[in-house]
Amino acid sequence: MAKKRFYITTPIYYPSGNAHIGHAYCTTMCDIFARNKRMRGYECYFLTGTDEHGVKIEKKAQEAGVTPQEYVDGISEQFKKLWKTMEISNDDFIRTTEERHWTIIQKVFSHMIKNDDVYLGKYEGWYCTPCESFWTDTQVGENHLCPDCGRPVQKETEECYFFKTQKYIDVVNDWYKLPESVYPISRKNEMINTFIKPGLSDLCVTRTSFKWGVPLLENPKHVSYVWVDALFNYLTALGYGTSHDELYKKYWESEDSEIIHVIGADITRFHTIYWPEFLASMNLRLPDRVFVHGLIMMKDGKMSKSKGNVVSPYPLVEKYGVDAVRYYLAREIIFGEDGTFTPEQFIDRINNDLVNNLGNLLSRTVAMVIKYFDGVVPGFKKGINPKDNELEKLAEETIKKNEEDIDDLHITEAYIEVMNMLDVANKYIEENAPWNLAKDETKKENLESVMSHLIYTLFVGAKLLEPILVNKSQEIYRQIGLTSEKANYKNIHDINICNGNKVTKGESLFPRLNVAEEVKYVASLMKNN
Ligand code: MSP
């Protein structure tokens, strides 16, 4: 049975550098899901934030000559600003340095100590500071490189508390049996084969070699390991453990709520092994889905400052508009698979899909309704032209498929279908050649039918694309004469919704881009970082 409510989260990002296109990718995909759900009448709570403790941040602040708090205050503001610019509809933004968060982390540790889930010991092993992860000798190999990011790891020896990972391993194994718990399945199998089958070591959950973290009430020289601190953001943001825990009850505890974590492939281990274990230790419900998306790479590999290939979303949004950037992210890289950012593909995607397909369909259709019917959309008629039924059926199927795909977080696939429908509508114009029908008085009904089918298809397309094209969908409604009240999702199946509307010619929806010029511009942005 479909759940009535949704709780969707992004990872909380490290404010160790400014946000880049990778962060924007994950947040935009979650935003599309949240907007789609709300538009369809569901309640959806959408959380993002920043992960502000740990040795990495402490070092960055030192390098910058400011306190860690000053450092994170500045960068987390940048993240908030970016989400505003990208029209992200998050309901909350959690920072792990907020009191509402860290006081609960202290309570979590008190519980784990009382529950005998942790014990005091000494850590001797390897640590990757950029990933904030511990590794064993075998995992780092002869060259002492982090298995996740490939950077050199450091040897660490310090007193710490260990979490008894074997105590809750059955909970993880049982959760893995649920088909939707981890997607794609290959990520789950990777966890089983790489970490669970070889035998999971106990996890070091506190640190004593630096200060920038949440101190334990029971033993304040220990600060929380940043990953324990970070994972619990999903609960602290809902007021878990406080007297004002209404959101927690509504979105976590309630069986009517579907809990979805969206994460990048780099942090699967923490979310699909340790997080369920921590939740089990706290006697709490596990998430319904952890959706693992791929990483955006550059032609020369991972984005990194040293390579000078980091892409900032700001100049892209400034030049091409927020809708185009959101569309590119949703459509170009299949959600769940790795992808590559190239200036060529970025410009091509906008020109092919938004200018040639969607924009063209709108401008041609509106121009023809003006030319042949004085701007008034003729009443919908069924089955007049040979391809009418096909287009109608396609619209129905596209709506259904789009809903199913979004429900499964197959976001890219959901929009491939929509763009295909628009493409078919453009071909339908060619097949019916309205310019010929207009010359023949006896074909008036045929012409009326073509126009009303096109306008309805445009409504369906704009409505389905609205979670991505947050601004341009409104412009489409305006041009096809739909008030915001009428352009409601509940009317999406109503083929008569546009009958008698007055259309308005507007500016072209997306200006055509000069490929050579714009590719050069986007490439220059990558070098300037
Ligand atoms: N702070 C931790 C997460 C804690 S969640 C309880 C962290 N932060 S991060 O800033 O390094 O990365 C977080 C997420 O950003 C990744 O999991 C991924 O979703 C997204 N991305 C960061 N770089 C990315 C790409 N190059 N491509 C796509 N997404 C990327 O890990």
Coordinates of C-alpha atoms and ligand atoms in Angstrom, one line a residue:
M1 CA 0.0 0.0 0.0
A2 CA 1.3 3.4 -0.9
K3 CA 2.4 5.5 2.1
K4 CA 0.6 8.8 2.7
R5 CA 3.7 10.8 3.7
F6 CA 7.3 11.0 2.6
Y7 CA 10.4 12.1 4.4
I8 CA 13.3 12.6 2.0
T9 CA 16.8 13.6 2.9
T10 CA 20.0 14.5 1.2
P11 CA 23.4 13.8 2.8
I12 CA 24.4 16.7 5.0
Y13 CA 27.4 18.2 3.1
Y14 CA 30.8 19.0 4.5
P15 CA 31.3 22.7 4.5
S16 CA 35.0 22.2 3.8
G17 CA 34.8 24.0 0.5
N18 CA 32.1 25.7 -1.5
A19 CA 29.2 23.7 -3.0
H20 CA 29.8 22.3 -6.5
I21 CA 27.7 20.7 -9.2
G22 CA 27.9 17.3 -7.4
H23 CA 26.2 18.7 -4.3
A24 CA 23.7 20.5 -6.5
Y25 CA 22.9 17.3 -8.3
C26 CA 21.9 15.3 -5.3
T27 CA 19.9 18.2 -3.8
T28 CA 18.1 18.9 -7.1
M29 CA 17.1 15.3 -7.5
C30 CA 15.6 15.2 -4.0
D31 CA 13.9 18.5 -4.7
I32 CA 12.2 17.1 -7.8
F33 CA 10.9 14.2 -5.9
A34 CA 9.6 16.4 -3.1
R35 CA 7.9 18.8 -5.5
N36 CA 6.4 16.0 -7.4
K37 CA 4.9 14.4 -4.3
R38 CA 3.5 17.7 -3.0
M39 CA 2.1 18.6 -6.4
R40 CA 0.2 15.2 -6.3
G41 CA -1.2 16.0 -2.9
Y42 CA 1.1 14.1 -0.6
E43 CA 2.8 15.5 2.4
C44 CA 6.5 15.5 1.9
Y45 CA 9.2 16.7 4.3
F46 CA 12.5 17.5 2.7
L47 CA 15.7 17.9 4.7
T48 CA 19.2 19.0 3.8
G49 CA 22.0 20.6 5.8
T50 CA 25.7 20.7 6.6
D51 CA 28.0 18.3 8.5
E52 CA 30.2 20.7 10.4
H53 CA 32.4 18.8 12.9
G54 CA 35.5 16.6 12.5
V55 CA 39.2 16.8 12.0
K56 CA 38.8 17.8 8.3
I57 CA 36.9 21.0 9.2
E58 CA 39.2 21.7 12.1
K59 CA 42.2 21.6 9.8
K60 CA 40.5 23.8 7.1
A61 CA 39.7 26.4 9.7
Q62 CA 43.3 26.4 10.9
E63 CA 44.5 26.9 7.4
A64 CA 42.1 29.8 6.9
G65 CA 43.2 31.3 10.3
V66 CA 39.7 31.4 11.8
T67 CA 37.9 29.4 14.4
P68 CA 36.1 26.2 13.2
Q69 CA 32.8 27.8 14.1
E70 CA 33.6 31.0 12.0
Y71 CA 34.7 28.7 9.2
V72 CA 31.5 26.7 9.1
D73 CA 29.3 29.7 9.6
G74 CA 30.6 31.2 6.4
I75 CA 30.4 28.1 4.2
S76 CA 27.0 26.9 5.4
E77 CA 25.6 30.3 4.5
Q78 CA 27.0 29.7 1.0
F79 CA 25.1 26.4 0.8
K80 CA 21.9 28.0 2.0
K81 CA 22.3 30.7 -0.6
L82 CA 22.9 28.2 -3.4
W83 CA 19.8 26.2 -2.5
K84 CA 17.8 29.4 -2.6
T85 CA 19.2 30.3 -6.0
M86 CA 18.4 26.8 -7.3
E87 CA 14.9 27.1 -5.9
I88 CA 15.3 24.1 -3.7
S89 CA 12.1 23.6 -1.6
N90 CA 13.7 22.1 1.5
D91 CA 11.6 22.3 4.7
D92 CA 14.6 22.6 7.0
F93 CA 18.3 23.0 6.9
I94 CA 20.1 21.3 9.7
R95 CA 23.6 22.2 10.9
T96 CA 25.4 19.8 13.2
T97 CA 26.8 22.7 15.3
E98 CA 23.3 23.7 16.3
E99 CA 22.3 23.1 19.9
R100 CA 19.1 21.2 18.8
H101 CA 21.4 18.7 17.2
W102 CA 24.5 18.2 19.4
T103 CA 22.6 17.9 22.7
I104 CA 20.8 14.9 21.2
I105 CA 24.1 13.4 20.1
Q106 CA 25.2 13.5 23.7
K107 CA 22.0 11.6 24.7
V108 CA 22.6 9.0 22.0
F109 CA 26.0 8.3 23.4
S110 CA 24.6 8.1 27.0
H111 CA 22.1 5.6 25.7
M112 CA 24.8 3.5 23.8
I113 CA 27.0 3.5 26.9
K114 CA 24.1 2.4 29.2
N115 CA 22.9 -0.2 26.7
D116 CA 26.4 -1.7 26.6
D117 CA 26.7 -1.1 22.8
V118 CA 30.1 0.6 23.1
Y119 CA 33.3 -0.1 25.1
L120 CA 36.5 1.8 25.7
G121 CA 39.5 0.7 23.8
K122 CA 42.5 1.9 21.7
Y123 CA 42.3 2.4 17.9
E124 CA 45.4 1.5 16.0
G125 CA 44.9 1.8 12.2
W126 CA 44.5 4.0 9.3
Y127 CA 42.4 7.2 8.8
C128 CA 41.4 9.1 5.7
T129 CA 40.8 12.7 6.7
P130 CA 38.9 13.8 3.5
C131 CA 36.5 10.9 3.8
E132 CA 36.6 10.8 7.7
S133 CA 36.9 7.0 7.5
F134 CA 38.8 4.3 9.3
W135 CA 40.5 1.6 7.4
T136 CA 42.4 -1.6 8.2
D137 CA 45.9 -2.7 6.8
T138 CA 44.4 -4.9 4.2
Q139 CA 41.9 -2.3 3.1
V140 CA 44.6 0.4 2.5
G141 CA 47.0 -2.1 0.9
E142 CA 50.8 -1.6 0.5
N143 CA 50.5 1.9 -0.8
H144 CA 48.4 3.1 2.1
L145 CA 45.7 4.6 0.0
C146 CA 42.0 5.2 0.9
P147 CA 39.9 2.6 -0.9
D148 CA 37.1 5.2 -1.4
C149 CA 39.0 8.3 -2.6
G150 CA 42.4 7.0 -3.4
R151 CA 44.2 9.6 -1.3
P152 CA 47.0 8.7 1.2
V153 CA 45.8 7.7 4.7
Q154 CA 47.5 8.4 8.0
K155 CA 48.3 6.0 10.8
E156 CA 46.4 6.8 14.0
T157 CA 46.7 5.5 17.5
E158 CA 44.2 6.9 20.1
E159 CA 41.9 5.9 22.9
C160 CA 38.3 5.6 21.7
Y161 CA 35.0 4.0 22.3
F162 CA 34.1 1.1 19.9
F163 CA 30.6 0.3 18.8
K164 CA 29.8 -3.5 18.8
T165 CA 28.9 -4.0 15.2
Q166 CA 28.3 -7.7 15.5
K167 CA 25.5 -7.1 18.0
Y168 CA 23.2 -5.7 15.4
I169 CA 24.4 -7.4 12.2
D170 CA 21.3 -9.5 12.0
V171 CA 19.2 -6.4 11.8
V172 CA 21.2 -5.3 8.8
N173 CA 20.9 -8.7 7.1
D174 CA 17.1 -8.7 7.7
W175 CA 16.7 -5.2 6.3
Y176 CA 18.7 -6.2 3.2
K177 CA 16.1 -8.9 2.5
L178 CA 13.5 -6.1 1.9
P179 CA 13.7 -5.5 -1.9
E180 CA 13.7 -1.7 -1.6
S181 CA 16.0 -1.1 1.3
V182 CA 19.0 -0.4 -0.8
Y183 CA 18.9 0.7 -4.5
P184 CA 20.6 -0.2 -6.8
I185 CA 20.9 -3.8 -5.7
S186 CA 24.5 -3.9 -6.8
R187 CA 25.4 -1.5 -4.0
K188 CA 23.9 -3.8 -1.5
N189 CA 25.8 -6.8 -2.8
E190 CA 29.0 -4.7 -2.7
M191 CA 28.4 -4.0 1.0
I192 CA 27.7 -7.7 1.7
N193 CA 30.8 -8.9 -0.2
T194 CA 33.2 -6.2 0.8
F195 CA 32.3 -5.6 4.4
I196 CA 29.8 -8.0 5.9
K197 CA 31.0 -11.4 4.7
P198 CA 34.7 -10.8 5.5
G199 CA 33.5 -9.9 9.1
L200 CA 32.8 -6.4 10.2
S201 CA 35.2 -4.9 12.7
D202 CA 33.9 -2.9 15.6
L203 CA 33.7 0.8 14.7
C204 CA 35.5 3.5 16.5
V205 CA 32.8 6.0 17.4
T206 CA 34.7 8.6 19.4
R207 CA 38.0 10.5 18.9
T208 CA 40.5 11.9 21.4
S209 CA 43.2 13.3 19.1
F210 CA 41.4 16.6 18.3
K211 CA 38.6 18.8 19.8
W212 CA 36.2 19.9 17.1
G213 CA 33.2 17.6 17.8
V214 CA 30.5 16.8 20.3
P215 CA 32.0 16.0 23.7
L216 CA 30.6 13.0 25.5
L217 CA 28.9 13.9 28.8
E218 CA 30.4 10.8 30.5
N219 CA 34.0 11.3 29.3
P220 CA 34.4 14.8 27.7
K221 CA 37.9 14.3 26.4
H222 CA 36.2 12.1 23.8
V223 CA 34.3 13.8 21.0
S224 CA 31.8 12.0 18.8
Y225 CA 33.2 10.4 15.6
V226 CA 31.9 12.7 12.9
W227 CA 29.8 10.0 11.2
V228 CA 27.8 9.1 14.3
D229 CA 27.2 12.9 14.8
A230 CA 26.2 13.3 11.1
L231 CA 23.9 10.4 10.6
F232 CA 21.7 11.4 13.5
N233 CA 20.9 14.6 11.8
Y234 CA 18.0 12.8 10.1
L235 CA 16.4 12.4 13.5
T236 CA 17.5 15.6 15.3
A237 CA 16.0 17.8 12.6
L238 CA 12.6 16.2 13.3
G239 CA 12.9 17.0 17.0
Y240 CA 13.7 13.4 18.1
G241 CA 14.5 13.1 21.8
T242 CA 12.9 16.5 22.6
S243 CA 9.5 17.5 24.0
H244 CA 8.6 19.0 20.6
D245 CA 8.9 15.9 18.5
E246 CA 5.7 16.2 16.4
L247 CA 7.6 16.0 13.2
Y248 CA 9.6 13.0 14.4
K249 CA 6.3 11.2 15.2
K250 CA 4.7 12.2 11.9
Y251 CA 7.6 11.5 9.6
W252 CA 9.7 8.8 11.3
E253 CA 7.7 6.9 13.8
S254 CA 4.4 6.7 11.8
E255 CA 4.0 3.7 9.6
D256 CA 2.2 6.0 7.1
S257 CA 5.4 7.7 6.4
E258 CA 8.0 6.5 3.8
I259 CA 11.5 7.4 4.9
I260 CA 14.0 7.9 2.0
H261 CA 17.7 8.7 2.2
V262 CA 19.3 9.8 -1.0
I263 CA 23.1 9.5 -0.9
G264 CA 26.1 9.4 -3.2
A265 CA 27.9 6.1 -3.8
D266 CA 30.9 7.3 -1.7
I267 CA 29.0 7.0 1.5
T268 CA 27.0 3.8 1.1
R269 CA 28.8 1.9 3.9
F270 CA 27.8 4.5 6.5
H271 CA 24.2 4.6 5.5
T272 CA 23.5 1.0 4.8
I273 CA 25.6 -0.8 7.5
Y274 CA 26.3 1.5 10.5
W275 CA 23.2 3.7 10.3
P276 CA 20.8 0.8 10.5
E277 CA 22.9 -0.6 13.4
F278 CA 22.8 2.7 15.3
L279 CA 19.1 2.9 14.8
A280 CA 18.7 -0.6 16.1
S281 CA 20.8 0.3 19.1
M282 CA 18.4 3.1 19.8
N283 CA 15.5 0.8 19.2
L284 CA 14.2 2.9 16.3
R285 CA 12.7 2.2 12.9
L286 CA 14.9 1.8 9.9
P287 CA 14.5 3.8 6.7
D288 CA 12.4 2.3 3.9
R289 CA 14.9 3.2 1.2
V290 CA 18.4 4.3 0.8
F291 CA 18.8 5.4 -2.8
V292 CA 22.4 5.5 -3.9
H293 CA 23.1 7.8 -6.8
G294 CA 26.3 7.8 -8.9
L295 CA 29.0 10.5 -9.0
I296 CA 29.4 13.2 -11.5
M297 CA 32.9 12.9 -12.9
M298 CA 34.9 15.2 -15.2
K299 CA 36.6 14.0 -18.4
D300 CA 39.8 13.9 -16.4
G301 CA 38.3 12.0 -13.5
K302 CA 37.0 13.2 -10.2
M303 CA 36.4 16.9 -9.6
S304 CA 39.1 18.4 -7.5
K305 CA 40.5 21.8 -6.8
S306 CA 44.1 20.7 -7.6
K307 CA 43.0 19.5 -11.0
G308 CA 41.1 22.8 -11.5
N309 CA 38.0 21.1 -12.8
V310 CA 35.4 21.9 -10.2
V311 CA 32.2 23.3 -11.6
S312 CA 30.2 25.8 -9.6
P313 CA 26.5 25.9 -10.3
Y314 CA 26.3 29.7 -9.8
P315 CA 27.6 30.9 -13.1
L316 CA 25.7 28.2 -14.9
V317 CA 22.4 29.3 -13.3
E318 CA 23.3 33.0 -13.9
K319 CA 23.8 32.4 -17.6
Y320 CA 21.4 29.7 -18.6
G321 CA 18.7 30.0 -15.9
V322 CA 17.9 27.8 -13.0
D323 CA 15.4 25.7 -15.0
A324 CA 17.9 24.7 -17.6
V325 CA 20.5 23.7 -15.0
R326 CA 17.9 21.7 -13.0
Y327 CA 16.8 20.0 -16.3
Y328 CA 20.4 19.2 -17.3
L329 CA 21.0 17.5 -13.9
A330 CA 17.8 15.5 -13.9
R331 CA 18.1 14.3 -17.5
E332 CA 21.7 13.9 -18.4
I333 CA 23.0 11.5 -15.8
I334 CA 20.7 8.5 -15.1
F335 CA 19.9 8.7 -11.4
G336 CA 21.7 5.7 -9.8
E337 CA 24.5 5.6 -12.4
D338 CA 27.8 7.5 -12.7
G339 CA 28.0 10.3 -15.3
T340 CA 30.3 12.8 -16.8
F341 CA 29.9 16.5 -17.0
T342 CA 31.1 18.0 -20.3
P343 CA 30.4 21.5 -21.6
E344 CA 29.4 20.0 -24.9
Q345 CA 26.7 17.8 -23.4
F346 CA 25.5 20.6 -21.2
I347 CA 24.8 22.9 -24.1
D348 CA 23.5 20.1 -26.4
R349 CA 21.0 19.0 -23.7
I350 CA 19.6 22.5 -23.5
N351 CA 19.4 23.0 -27.2
N352 CA 18.0 19.6 -28.1
D353 CA 15.5 19.1 -25.4
L354 CA 14.5 22.5 -24.1
V355 CA 14.9 24.6 -27.2
N356 CA 14.1 22.2 -30.1
N357 CA 11.7 19.9 -28.5
L358 CA 9.7 21.7 -25.7
G359 CA 10.2 25.3 -26.7
N360 CA 9.5 24.6 -30.4
L361 CA 6.3 22.7 -29.7
L362 CA 5.0 25.5 -27.6
S363 CA 5.8 28.3 -30.0
R364 CA 4.5 26.5 -33.0
T365 CA 1.3 25.5 -31.3
V366 CA 0.5 28.9 -29.9
A367 CA 1.3 30.5 -33.2
M368 CA -1.0 28.2 -35.0
V369 CA -3.9 28.6 -32.6
I370 CA -3.5 32.4 -33.1
K371 CA -3.3 32.1 -36.8
Y372 CA -6.1 29.6 -37.4
F373 CA -8.5 30.2 -34.5
D374 CA -7.9 33.8 -33.4
G375 CA -6.1 32.6 -30.3
V376 CA -9.0 30.6 -28.9
V377 CA -8.3 26.9 -28.3
P378 CA -11.0 24.8 -30.1
G379 CA -13.0 22.2 -28.1
F380 CA -11.4 18.8 -27.7
K381 CA -12.7 16.2 -30.1
K382 CA -11.8 12.5 -30.0
G383 CA -10.5 10.4 -32.8
I384 CA -10.9 12.8 -35.7
N385 CA -7.4 12.3 -37.2
P386 CA -5.6 8.9 -37.6
K387 CA -3.0 9.7 -34.9
D388 CA -5.3 11.5 -32.4
N389 CA -6.0 8.4 -30.3
E390 CA -2.4 7.5 -30.2
L391 CA -1.3 10.9 -28.9
E392 CA -4.1 10.8 -26.3
K393 CA -3.1 7.3 -25.2
L394 CA 0.5 8.3 -25.0
A395 CA -0.3 11.2 -22.7
E396 CA -2.2 8.8 -20.4
E397 CA 0.6 6.3 -20.4
T398 CA 3.2 9.0 -19.8
I399 CA 1.4 10.3 -16.8
K400 CA 1.2 6.8 -15.3
K401 CA 4.8 5.9 -16.1
N402 CA 6.0 9.2 -14.7
E403 CA 4.2 8.6 -11.4
E404 CA 5.5 5.1 -11.1
D405 CA 9.1 6.1 -12.0
I406 CA 9.1 9.0 -9.6
D407 CA 7.7 6.8 -6.8
D408 CA 10.7 4.5 -7.4
L409 CA 13.1 7.5 -7.6
H410 CA 13.8 6.6 -11.3
I411 CA 13.9 10.3 -11.9
T412 CA 15.8 10.4 -15.1
E413 CA 13.6 7.7 -16.7
A414 CA 10.5 9.6 -15.6
Y415 CA 11.5 12.6 -17.7
I416 CA 12.8 10.6 -20.7
E417 CA 9.2 9.5 -21.1
V418 CA 7.9 13.1 -20.9
M419 CA 10.4 14.3 -23.5
N420 CA 9.5 11.4 -25.7
M421 CA 5.8 12.4 -25.6
L422 CA 6.7 16.0 -26.6
D423 CA 8.8 14.6 -29.4
V424 CA 5.9 12.6 -30.6
A425 CA 3.7 15.7 -30.5
N426 CA 6.2 17.6 -32.7
K427 CA 6.0 14.7 -35.2
Y428 CA 2.2 14.7 -35.0
I429 CA 2.3 18.3 -36.3
E430 CA 4.3 17.2 -39.3
E431 CA 2.1 14.2 -39.9
N432 CA -1.1 16.2 -39.8
A433 CA 0.3 19.2 -41.6
P434 CA -2.1 21.8 -40.1
W435 CA -1.0 24.3 -42.8
N436 CA -2.7 22.1 -45.4
L437 CA -5.7 21.4 -43.3
A438 CA -6.2 25.2 -42.9
K439 CA -6.5 25.5 -46.7
D440 CA -9.5 23.2 -46.9
E441 CA -12.8 24.3 -45.3
T442 CA -14.0 20.7 -45.1
K443 CA -11.0 19.8 -42.8
K444 CA -11.9 22.4 -40.1
E445 CA -12.7 19.7 -37.6
N446 CA -9.4 18.0 -38.3
L447 CA -7.6 21.2 -37.7
E448 CA -9.5 21.8 -34.5
S449 CA -8.7 18.4 -33.3
V450 CA -5.0 18.8 -34.0
M451 CA -4.8 22.1 -32.1
S452 CA -6.7 20.8 -29.1
H453 CA -4.6 17.7 -28.9
L454 CA -1.4 19.7 -29.0
I455 CA -2.5 22.2 -26.3
Y456 CA -3.6 19.4 -24.0
T457 CA -0.3 17.5 -24.6
L458 CA 1.6 20.7 -23.7
F459 CA -0.4 21.0 -20.5
V460 CA 0.5 17.4 -19.6
G461 CA 4.1 18.0 -20.5
A462 CA 4.4 21.2 -18.5
K463 CA 2.7 19.8 -15.5
L464 CA 4.9 16.7 -15.4
L465 CA 8.0 18.9 -15.9
E466 CA 6.9 21.4 -13.3
P467 CA 9.0 19.9 -10.5
I468 CA 12.1 20.6 -12.7
L469 CA 11.1 23.6 -14.7
V470 CA 9.8 25.6 -11.7
N471 CA 9.6 28.8 -13.6
K472 CA 9.1 27.9 -17.3
S473 CA 6.1 25.6 -16.5
Q474 CA 4.3 28.7 -15.3
E475 CA 5.2 30.5 -18.5
I476 CA 3.8 27.6 -20.5
Y477 CA 0.5 27.8 -18.6
R478 CA 0.4 31.5 -19.2
Q479 CA 0.9 31.0 -23.0
I480 CA -1.7 28.3 -23.2
G481 CA -4.2 30.4 -21.2
L482 CA -4.4 28.3 -18.0
T483 CA -4.8 30.0 -14.7
S484 CA -2.8 28.5 -11.8
E485 CA -6.0 27.2 -10.3
K486 CA -6.8 25.2 -13.5
A487 CA -3.2 24.1 -14.0
N488 CA -3.6 21.8 -11.0
Y489 CA -2.4 18.3 -11.0
K490 CA -5.9 17.1 -10.3
N491 CA -6.8 18.2 -13.8
I492 CA -4.0 16.4 -15.5
H493 CA -6.4 13.7 -17.0
D494 CA -9.0 16.3 -18.1
I495 CA -8.6 16.5 -21.9
N496 CA -11.1 19.4 -21.9
I497 CA -9.2 21.6 -19.5
C498 CA -8.0 24.0 -22.2
N499 CA -11.1 24.2 -24.3
G500 CA -11.9 27.8 -25.1
N501 CA -8.7 29.1 -23.5
K502 CA -7.2 32.3 -25.0
V503 CA -3.5 31.7 -25.9
T504 CA -0.8 34.3 -25.7
K505 CA 2.3 34.5 -27.7
G506 CA 5.4 34.9 -25.5
E507 CA 9.1 35.1 -25.8
S508 CA 10.8 31.8 -26.8
L509 CA 10.9 29.6 -23.7
F510 CA 14.6 28.9 -23.9
P511 CA 16.8 30.9 -26.3
R512 CA 18.8 28.8 -28.7
L513 CA 22.5 28.6 -27.7
N514 CA 25.4 29.1 -30.0
V515 CA 27.2 25.8 -29.5
A516 CA 30.8 26.9 -30.1
E517 CA 30.5 30.1 -28.1
E518 CA 28.7 28.6 -25.1
V519 CA 30.9 25.4 -25.0
K520 CA 33.9 27.8 -24.8
Y521 CA 32.3 29.7 -22.0
V522 CA 31.4 26.7 -19.9
A523 CA 34.8 25.2 -20.4
S524 CA 36.3 28.5 -19.1
L525 CA 34.3 28.2 -15.9
M526 CA 35.8 24.9 -15.2
K527 CA 39.3 26.3 -15.5
N528 CA 38.7 29.4 -13.4
N529 CA 38.0 27.4 -10.2
Ligands
MSP1 N1 29.2 14.9 5.3 C1 29.1 13.6 4.6 C2 27.8 13.1 4.5 C3 27.1 12.9 5.8 S1 25.4 12.4 5.7 C4 24.9 11.9 7.2 C5 29.7 13.8 3.2 N2 29.7 15.0 2.6 S2 30.2 15.4 1.2 O1 30.0 16.8 1.1 O2 31.5 14.9 1.0 O3 29.3 14.7 0.1 C6 28.0 14.4 0.3 C7 27.3 14.0 -1.0 O4 27.4 15.0 -2.0 C8 27.7 12.8 -1.7 O5 27.2 11.6 -1.0 C9 26.9 13.0 -3.0 O6 25.5 12.8 -2.8 C10 27.2 14.5 -3.2 N3 28.4 14.6 -4.1 C11 29.6 15.1 -3.7 N4 30.4 15.1 -4.8 C12 29.7 14.6 -5.9 C13 29.9 14.3 -7.2 N5 31.1 14.6 -7.8 N6 28.9 13.9 -8.0 C14 27.7 13.6 -7.5 N7 27.4 13.8 -6.2 C15 28.4 14.2 -5.4 O7 30.1 12.8 2.6

